[in-house]
Amino acid sequence: MVTERGKPLGRLVPLSPDPLEALRVLAQVGVVRWSGQKPRPRKPVAKAKRRPVADLLLEERG
């Protein structure tokens, strides 16, 4: 059991021998769905053209 100031936050459990088994269990109970197809590639992350986004946020926050 993982706790913070005496309150439970989570628990550590050993990995399943089959990594896909956890996904199968989640699908069986309706937490996740699988379309039967391969995952599509993710779209690229937007990038700032001139200055890093972190700099713009820091400037905006003052």
JSON list of C-alpha atoms in Angstrom, two decimals:
[
{"chain": "A", "resi": 1, "resn": "MET", "atom": "CA", "xyz": [0.00, 0.00, 0.00]},
{"chain": "A", "resi": 2, "resn": "VAL", "atom": "CA", "xyz": [1.32, 3.44, -0.93]},
{"chain": "A", "resi": 3, "resn": "THR", "atom": "CA", "xyz": [0.24, 6.16, 1.50]},
{"chain": "A", "resi": 4, "resn": "GLU", "atom": "CA", "xyz": [0.72, 9.88, 2.01]},
{"chain": "A", "resi": 5, "resn": "ARG", "atom": "CA", "xyz": [0.27, 11.14, 5.54]},
{"chain": "A", "resi": 6, "resn": "GLY", "atom": "CA", "xyz": [-1.55, 7.95, 6.43]},
{"chain": "A", "resi": 7, "resn": "LYS", "atom": "CA", "xyz": [-4.04, 8.12, 3.54]},
{"chain": "A", "resi": 8, "resn": "PRO", "atom": "CA", "xyz": [-3.91, 5.34, 0.94]},
{"chain": "A", "resi": 9, "resn": "LEU", "atom": "CA", "xyz": [-2.97, 6.51, -2.55]},
{"chain": "A", "resi": 10, "resn": "GLY", "atom": "CA", "xyz": [-2.41, 3.22, -4.35]},
{"chain": "A", "resi": 11, "resn": "ARG", "atom": "CA", "xyz": [-0.86, -0.19, -4.19]},
{"chain": "A", "resi": 12, "resn": "LEU", "atom": "CA", "xyz": [2.10, -1.83, -5.85]},
{"chain": "A", "resi": 13, "resn": "VAL", "atom": "CA", "xyz": [1.44, -5.15, -7.55]},
{"chain": "A", "resi": 14, "resn": "PRO", "atom": "CA", "xyz": [3.70, -7.39, -9.63]},
{"chain": "A", "resi": 15, "resn": "LEU", "atom": "CA", "xyz": [3.48, -7.13, -13.39]},
{"chain": "A", "resi": 16, "resn": "SER", "atom": "CA", "xyz": [1.41, -9.68, -15.21]},
{"chain": "A", "resi": 17, "resn": "PRO", "atom": "CA", "xyz": [3.43, -12.23, -17.21]},
{"chain": "A", "resi": 18, "resn": "ASP", "atom": "CA", "xyz": [1.32, -11.18, -20.22]},
{"chain": "A", "resi": 19, "resn": "PRO", "atom": "CA", "xyz": [1.29, -7.36, -20.56]},
{"chain": "A", "resi": 20, "resn": "LEU", "atom": "CA", "xyz": [-1.91, -7.46, -22.64]},
{"chain": "A", "resi": 21, "resn": "GLU", "atom": "CA", "xyz": [-3.79, -9.37, -19.95]},
{"chain": "A", "resi": 22, "resn": "ALA", "atom": "CA", "xyz": [-4.48, -6.17, -17.99]},
{"chain": "A", "resi": 23, "resn": "LEU", "atom": "CA", "xyz": [-6.00, -4.59, -21.11]},
{"chain": "A", "resi": 24, "resn": "ARG", "atom": "CA", "xyz": [-8.15, -7.67, -21.69]},
{"chain": "A", "resi": 25, "resn": "VAL", "atom": "CA", "xyz": [-9.48, -7.45, -18.13]},
{"chain": "A", "resi": 26, "resn": "LEU", "atom": "CA", "xyz": [-10.23, -3.72, -18.54]},
{"chain": "A", "resi": 27, "resn": "ALA", "atom": "CA", "xyz": [-12.06, -4.46, -21.80]},
{"chain": "A", "resi": 28, "resn": "GLN", "atom": "CA", "xyz": [-14.11, -7.22, -20.17]},
{"chain": "A", "resi": 29, "resn": "VAL", "atom": "CA", "xyz": [-15.36, -4.88, -17.44]},
{"chain": "A", "resi": 30, "resn": "GLY", "atom": "CA", "xyz": [-16.06, -2.07, -19.93]},
{"chain": "A", "resi": 31, "resn": "VAL", "atom": "CA", "xyz": [-13.36, 0.40, -18.86]},
{"chain": "A", "resi": 32, "resn": "VAL", "atom": "CA", "xyz": [-11.66, 0.41, -22.29]},
{"chain": "A", "resi": 33, "resn": "ARG", "atom": "CA", "xyz": [-12.80, -0.47, -25.81]},
{"chain": "A", "resi": 34, "resn": "TRP", "atom": "CA", "xyz": [-10.81, -1.87, -28.71]},
{"chain": "A", "resi": 35, "resn": "SER", "atom": "CA", "xyz": [-11.90, -1.22, -32.28]},
{"chain": "A", "resi": 36, "resn": "GLY", "atom": "CA", "xyz": [-10.05, -4.30, -33.54]},
{"chain": "A", "resi": 37, "resn": "GLN", "atom": "CA", "xyz": [-7.65, -2.13, -35.54]},
{"chain": "A", "resi": 38, "resn": "LYS", "atom": "CA", "xyz": [-4.06, -1.05, -35.01]},
{"chain": "A", "resi": 39, "resn": "PRO", "atom": "CA", "xyz": [-3.61, 2.29, -33.21]},
{"chain": "A", "resi": 40, "resn": "ARG", "atom": "CA", "xyz": [-3.21, 5.28, -35.52]},
{"chain": "A", "resi": 41, "resn": "PRO", "atom": "CA", "xyz": [-0.07, 7.42, -35.24]},
{"chain": "A", "resi": 42, "resn": "ARG", "atom": "CA", "xyz": [-0.38, 10.45, -33.00]},
{"chain": "A", "resi": 43, "resn": "LYS", "atom": "CA", "xyz": [-0.47, 13.91, -34.49]},
{"chain": "A", "resi": 44, "resn": "PRO", "atom": "CA", "xyz": [2.72, 15.93, -33.97]},
{"chain": "A", "resi": 45, "resn": "VAL", "atom": "CA", "xyz": [2.83, 18.29, -31.01]},
{"chain": "A", "resi": 46, "resn": "ALA", "atom": "CA", "xyz": [2.44, 21.98, -31.87]},
{"chain": "A", "resi": 47, "resn": "LYS", "atom": "CA", "xyz": [5.66, 23.97, -31.64]},
{"chain": "A", "resi": 48, "resn": "ALA", "atom": "CA", "xyz": [6.21, 27.69, -31.12]},
{"chain": "A", "resi": 49, "resn": "LYS", "atom": "CA", "xyz": [7.77, 29.35, -34.16]},
{"chain": "A", "resi": 50, "resn": "ARG", "atom": "CA", "xyz": [9.95, 31.93, -32.43]},
{"chain": "A", "resi": 51, "resn": "ARG", "atom": "CA", "xyz": [10.13, 31.39, -28.67]},
{"chain": "A", "resi": 52, "resn": "PRO", "atom": "CA", "xyz": [9.64, 28.35, -26.47]},
{"chain": "A", "resi": 53, "resn": "VAL", "atom": "CA", "xyz": [6.12, 28.07, -25.09]},
{"chain": "A", "resi": 54, "resn": "ALA", "atom": "CA", "xyz": [7.53, 27.93, -21.54]},
{"chain": "A", "resi": 55, "resn": "ASP", "atom": "CA", "xyz": [9.04, 31.41, -22.03]},
{"chain": "A", "resi": 56, "resn": "LEU", "atom": "CA", "xyz": [5.72, 32.78, -23.30]},
{"chain": "A", "resi": 57, "resn": "LEU", "atom": "CA", "xyz": [3.87, 31.33, -20.29]},
{"chain": "A", "resi": 58, "resn": "LEU", "atom": "CA", "xyz": [6.39, 32.76, -17.83]},
{"chain": "A", "resi": 59, "resn": "GLU", "atom": "CA", "xyz": [6.10, 36.19, -19.45]},
{"chain": "A", "resi": 60, "resn": "GLU", "atom": "CA", "xyz": [2.30, 36.05, -19.36]},
{"chain": "A", "resi": 61, "resn": "ARG", "atom": "CA", "xyz": [2.26, 35.04, -15.69]},
{"chain": "A", "resi": 62, "resn": "GLY", "atom": "CA", "xyz": [4.58, 37.90, -14.78]}
]
